[in-house]
PDB file of C-alpha atoms and ligand atoms in Angstrom:
ATOM      1  CA  MET M   1     118.459 130.607  31.569  1.00 92.00           C
ATOM      2  CA  LYS M   2     117.256 133.538  33.316  1.00 97.00           C
ATOM      3  CA  ILE M   3     114.699 132.903  35.942  1.00 98.00           C
ATOM      4  CA  LEU M   4     112.579 135.253  37.941  1.00 98.00           C
ATOM      5  CA  VAL M   5     111.125 134.293  41.271  1.00 98.00           C
ATOM      6  CA  ILE M   6     108.150 136.189  42.636  1.00 98.00           C
ATOM      7  CA  HIS M   7     106.947 135.791  46.243  1.00 98.00           C
ATOM      8  CA  GLY M   8     103.708 137.512  46.749  1.00 98.00           C
ATOM      9  CA  PRO M   9     102.054 139.241  50.148  1.00 98.00           C
ATOM     10  CA  ASN M  10     102.852 138.408  53.396  1.00 98.00           C
ATOM     11  CA  LEU M  11     105.819 136.081  52.282  1.00 98.00           C
ATOM     12  CA  ASN M  12     108.180 138.497  53.862  1.00 98.00           C
ATOM     13  CA  LEU M  13     107.179 137.032  57.253  1.00 96.00           C
ATOM     14  CA  LEU M  14     108.000 133.719  56.173  1.00 98.00           C
ATOM     15  CA  GLY M  15     109.570 132.497  59.753  1.00 95.00           C
ATOM     16  CA  LYS M  16     107.590 134.174  62.065  1.00 96.00           C
ATOM     17  CA  ARG M  17     104.232 133.639  60.291  1.00 95.00           C
ATOM     18  CA  GLU M  18     102.167 130.532  61.212  1.00 94.00           C
ATOM     19  CA  PRO M  19     105.503 128.216  61.107  1.00 95.00           C
ATOM     20  CA  GLY M  20     103.086 125.399  61.536  1.00 93.00           C
ATOM     21  CA  VAL M  21     101.662 126.064  58.244  1.00 94.00           C
ATOM     22  CA  TYR M  22     104.808 127.622  56.260  1.00 96.00           C
ATOM     23  CA  GLY M  23     107.788 126.075  58.321  1.00 93.00           C
ATOM     24  CA  THR M  24     110.597 127.901  59.962  1.00 95.00           C
ATOM     25  CA  LEU M  25     112.730 129.095  57.460  1.00 97.00           C
ATOM     26  CA  SER M  26     112.812 132.889  56.692  1.00 98.00           C
ATOM     27  CA  LEU M  27     112.503 134.281  53.152  1.00 98.00           C
ATOM     28  CA  ARG M  28     115.916 134.935  53.368  1.00 98.00           C
ATOM     29  CA  ASP M  29     117.109 131.466  53.934  1.00 98.00           C
ATOM     30  CA  ILE M  30     114.476 130.234  51.302  1.00 98.00           C
ATOM     31  CA  ASN M  31     116.176 132.775  48.856  1.00 98.00           C
ATOM     32  CA  ARG M  32     119.901 131.675  49.913  1.00 98.00           C
ATOM     33  CA  ARG M  33     118.548 127.813  49.099  1.00 98.00           C
ATOM     34  CA  ILE M  34     117.245 128.937  45.563  1.00 98.00           C
ATOM     35  CA  GLN M  35     120.367 131.019  44.749  1.00 98.00           C
ATOM     36  CA  SER M  36     122.548 128.048  45.711  1.00 98.00           C
ATOM     37  CA  GLU M  37     120.712 125.265  44.047  1.00 97.00           C
ATOM     38  CA  ALA M  38     120.403 127.587  40.679  1.00 97.00           C
ATOM     39  CA  SER M  39     123.946 128.068  40.585  1.00 96.00           C
ATOM     40  CA  GLY M  40     124.916 124.427  40.983  1.00 96.00           C
ATOM     41  CA  MET M  41     122.252 124.093  38.141  1.00 95.00           C
ATOM     42  CA  GLY M  42     123.920 126.908  36.209  1.00 95.00           C
ATOM     43  CA  MET M  43     120.743 129.120  36.040  1.00 96.00           C
ATOM     44  CA  ASP M  44     120.787 132.667  36.792  1.00 97.00           C
ATOM     45  CA  VAL M  45     117.900 133.815  39.334  1.00 98.00           C
ATOM     46  CA  SER M  46     116.656 136.964  40.425  1.00 98.00           C
ATOM     47  CA  VAL M  47     114.103 137.010  43.089  1.00 98.00           C
ATOM     48  CA  LYS M  48     111.547 139.564  44.153  1.00 98.00           C
ATOM     49  CA  GLN M  49     109.168 140.073  46.994  1.00 98.00           C
ATOM     50  CA  SER M  50     106.322 142.318  46.855  1.00 98.00           C
ATOM     51  CA  ASN M  51     103.054 142.994  49.003  1.00 98.00           C
ATOM     52  CA  SER M  52     101.425 145.039  46.379  1.00 98.00           C
ATOM     53  CA  GLU M  53      99.483 143.571  43.227  1.00 98.00           C
ATOM     54  CA  GLY M  54     100.571 146.184  40.922  1.00 98.00           C
ATOM     55  CA  GLU M  55     104.292 145.847  41.650  1.00 98.00           C
ATOM     56  CA  ILE M  56     104.232 142.055  40.800  1.00 98.00           C
ATOM     57  CA  ILE M  57     102.111 142.791  37.709  1.00 98.00           C
ATOM     58  CA  ASP M  58     105.100 145.122  36.958  1.00 98.00           C
ATOM     59  CA  ALA M  59     107.762 142.744  37.233  1.00 98.00           C
ATOM     60  CA  ILE M  60     105.842 140.238  35.380  1.00 98.00           C
ATOM     61  CA  GLN M  61     105.235 142.685  32.439  1.00 98.00           C
ATOM     62  CA  LYS M  62     109.037 143.433  32.527  1.00 97.00           C
ATOM     63  CA  GLY M  63     109.614 140.154  30.652  1.00 91.00           C
ATOM     64  CA  ASP M  64     113.393 139.902  31.308  1.00 93.00           C
ATOM     65  CA  TYR M  65     113.607 136.301  32.186  1.00 98.00           C
ATOM     66  CA  ASP M  66     112.870 132.952  30.409  1.00 98.00           C
ATOM     67  CA  CYS M  67     110.800 131.430  32.928  1.00 98.00           C
ATOM     68  CA  LEU M  68     108.589 132.800  35.863  1.00 98.00           C
ATOM     69  CA  ILE M  69     108.504 131.155  39.151  1.00 98.00           C
ATOM     70  CA  ILE M  70     105.851 132.764  41.236  1.00 98.00           C
ATOM     71  CA  ASN M  71     104.073 132.037  44.553  1.00 98.00           C
ATOM     72  CA  PRO M  72     101.281 134.520  44.385  1.00 98.00           C
ATOM     73  CA  GLY M  73     100.333 134.142  48.090  1.00 98.00           C
ATOM     74  CA  ALA M  74      96.843 134.986  48.648  1.00 98.00           C
ATOM     75  CA  TYR M  75      96.455 136.787  45.031  1.00 98.00           C
ATOM     76  CA  THR M  76      96.581 133.002  43.811  1.00 98.00           C
ATOM     77  CA  HIS M  77      93.067 133.136  44.952  1.00 98.00           C
ATOM     78  CA  THR M  78      91.635 136.476  43.992  1.00 98.00           C
ATOM     79  CA  SER M  79      94.002 138.347  41.220  1.00 98.00           C
ATOM     80  CA  ILE M  80      92.498 138.220  37.527  1.00 98.00           C
ATOM     81  CA  ALA M  81      95.010 140.930  36.940  1.00 98.00           C
ATOM     82  CA  ILE M  82      98.170 138.572  37.747  1.00 98.00           C
ATOM     83  CA  ARG M  83      96.843 135.788  35.918  1.00 98.00           C
ATOM     84  CA  ASP M  84      96.142 137.902  32.986  1.00 98.00           C
ATOM     85  CA  ALA M  85      99.861 139.485  33.419  1.00 98.00           C
ATOM     86  CA  VAL M  86     101.191 136.037  33.350  1.00 98.00           C
ATOM     87  CA  SER M  87      98.979 135.126  30.092  1.00 98.00           C
ATOM     88  CA  ALA M  88     100.286 138.287  28.585  1.00 98.00           C
ATOM     89  CA  VAL M  89     103.682 137.864  28.824  1.00 97.00           C
ATOM     90  CA  ALA M  90     103.302 134.200  27.266  1.00 89.00           C
ATOM     91  CA  LYS M  91     106.505 133.053  28.982  1.00 97.00           C
ATOM     92  CA  PRO M  92     106.291 129.755  30.967  1.00 98.00           C
ATOM     93  CA  ALA M  93     105.221 130.163  34.441  1.00 98.00           C
ATOM     94  CA  ILE M  94     105.268 127.716  37.376  1.00 98.00           C
ATOM     95  CA  GLU M  95     103.128 128.049  40.225  1.00 98.00           C
ATOM     96  CA  VAL M  96     104.531 127.412  43.526  1.00 98.00           C
ATOM     97  CA  HIS M  97     103.167 127.102  47.093  1.00 98.00           C
ATOM     98  CA  LEU M  98     104.697 126.247  50.344  1.00 98.00           C
ATOM     99  CA  SER M  99     101.503 124.747  51.983  1.00 98.00           C
ATOM    100  CA  ASN M 100      99.248 122.488  50.011  1.00 98.00           C
ATOM    101  CA  ILE M 101      96.884 124.530  48.981  1.00 98.00           C
ATOM    102  CA  HIS M 102      94.071 121.765  48.260  1.00 98.00           C
ATOM    103  CA  LYS M 103      94.392 120.390  51.771  1.00 97.00           C
ATOM    104  CA  ARG M 104      93.356 123.887  53.631  1.00 96.00           C
ATOM    105  CA  GLU M 105      90.287 125.900  53.297  1.00 96.00           C
ATOM    106  CA  GLU M 106      88.170 125.467  50.438  1.00 96.00           C
ATOM    107  CA  PHE M 107      88.757 128.880  49.220  1.00 97.00           C
ATOM    108  CA  ARG M 108      92.359 128.166  48.829  1.00 98.00           C
ATOM    109  CA  ARG M 109      91.415 125.352  46.414  1.00 97.00           C
ATOM    110  CA  ARG M 110      90.852 127.948  43.520  1.00 98.00           C
ATOM    111  CA  SER M 111      93.818 129.137  41.797  1.00 98.00           C
ATOM    112  CA  TYR M 112      93.340 131.797  39.162  1.00 98.00           C
ATOM    113  CA  ILE M 113      96.855 131.379  38.041  1.00 98.00           C
ATOM    114  CA  ALA M 114      96.928 127.652  37.646  1.00 97.00           C
ATOM    115  CA  GLU M 115      94.929 127.995  34.361  1.00 96.00           C
ATOM    116  CA  VAL M 116      97.829 129.892  32.843  1.00 98.00           C
ATOM    117  CA  ALA M 117     100.775 128.428  34.289  1.00 98.00           C
ATOM    118  CA  GLN M 118     102.686 125.246  32.953  1.00 97.00           C
ATOM    119  CA  GLY M 119     102.033 123.712  36.389  1.00 98.00           C
ATOM    120  CA  GLN M 120     101.621 123.905  40.184  1.00 98.00           C
ATOM    121  CA  ILE M 121     103.800 122.732  42.892  1.00 98.00           C
ATOM    122  CA  THR M 122     101.976 123.118  46.315  1.00 98.00           C
ATOM    123  CA  GLY M 123     102.840 121.432  49.735  1.00 98.00           C
ATOM    124  CA  PHE M 124     106.662 120.642  49.622  1.00 98.00           C
ATOM    125  CA  GLY M 125     107.666 123.741  51.688  1.00 97.00           C
ATOM    126  CA  ALA M 126     110.709 125.366  50.690  1.00 97.00           C
ATOM    127  CA  ASP M 127     111.391 122.502  48.650  1.00 98.00           C
ATOM    128  CA  SER M 128     108.640 123.675  46.312  1.00 98.00           C
ATOM    129  CA  TYR M 129     110.936 126.294  44.931  1.00 98.00           C
ATOM    130  CA  LEU M 130     113.482 123.908  44.255  1.00 98.00           C
ATOM    131  CA  LEU M 131     111.308 121.313  42.689  1.00 98.00           C
ATOM    132  CA  ALA M 132     110.065 124.320  40.249  1.00 98.00           C
ATOM    133  CA  LEU M 133     113.938 125.374  39.399  1.00 98.00           C
ATOM    134  CA  ILE M 134     114.054 121.546  38.144  1.00 98.00           C
ATOM    135  CA  ALA M 135     110.902 122.164  36.349  1.00 98.00           C
ATOM    136  CA  ALA M 136     112.071 125.338  34.627  1.00 98.00           C
ATOM    137  CA  LYS M 137     114.998 123.785  33.734  1.00 97.00           C
ATOM    138  CA  ASN M 138     113.507 121.124  32.041  1.00 97.00           C
ATOM    139  CA  ILE M 139     111.036 123.267  29.965  1.00 96.00           C
ATOM    140  CA  LEU M 140     113.835 125.600  28.812  1.00 96.00           C
ATOM    141  CA  SER M 141     115.898 123.057  27.862  1.00 94.00           C
ATOM    142  CA  ARG M 142     113.216 121.178  25.764  1.00 87.00           C
ATOM    143  CA  GLY M 143     113.064 124.758  24.150  1.00 71.00           C
TER     144      GLY M 143
HETATM  145  C1  LIG P 201     100.782 130.399  50.047  1.00 86.26           C
HETATM  146  C2  LIG P 201      99.090 129.590  49.986  1.00 86.26           C
HETATM  147  C3  LIG P 201      98.254 130.835  50.217  1.00 86.26           C
HETATM  148  O1  LIG P 201      97.138 130.143  50.060  1.00 86.26           O
HETATM  149  C4  LIG P 201      98.559 131.793  51.034  1.00 86.26           C
HETATM  150  O2  LIG P 201      97.717 132.901  50.970  1.00 86.26           O
HETATM  151  C5  LIG P 201      99.811 132.400  50.938  1.00 86.26           C
HETATM  152  C6  LIG P 201     100.859 131.340  50.966  1.00 86.26           C
HETATM  153  C7  LIG P 201     101.707 128.877  50.217  1.00 86.26           C
HETATM  154  O3  LIG P 201     102.728 129.298  49.830  1.00 86.26           O
HETATM  155  O4  LIG P 201     101.450 128.455  50.757  1.00 86.26           O
HETATM  156  O5  LIG P 201     100.155 133.545  51.421  1.00 86.26           O
HETATM  157  O6  LIG P 201     100.747 130.700  48.889  1.00 86.26           O
END
């Protein structure tokens, strides 16, 4: 079971960036948690962070994974191009957010990705990614 986790723009600043909203864990801490949970579940996870829309699209298009877990950051609310890439590869995708995007500014409620994802996990901090791993495992074992 190959999983690709993509962290979008500004998520490289986690730990320092608005800790009241996004928590105090760094991206490195979160990636460590993801890897440790995934290895316990027998899943092979690769992780990528990018601030660039094009790089995120290239990673999605590469398609060398069975399931995509993606936190598109602010591109969630703007990027038809990322949405089209997710739709084009036709692999299951799970949208993840640390904060609850439905509890914040109005503009964050709109997700272009949700419409092409299996589901959205939002508001559980770093646990959102771990919940996404469970969802990915279940989706892939169902076949
Ligand atoms: C975020 C929510 C987005 O609205 C925001 O632009 C981010 C992070 C989250 O994980 O809560 O960069 O995706």
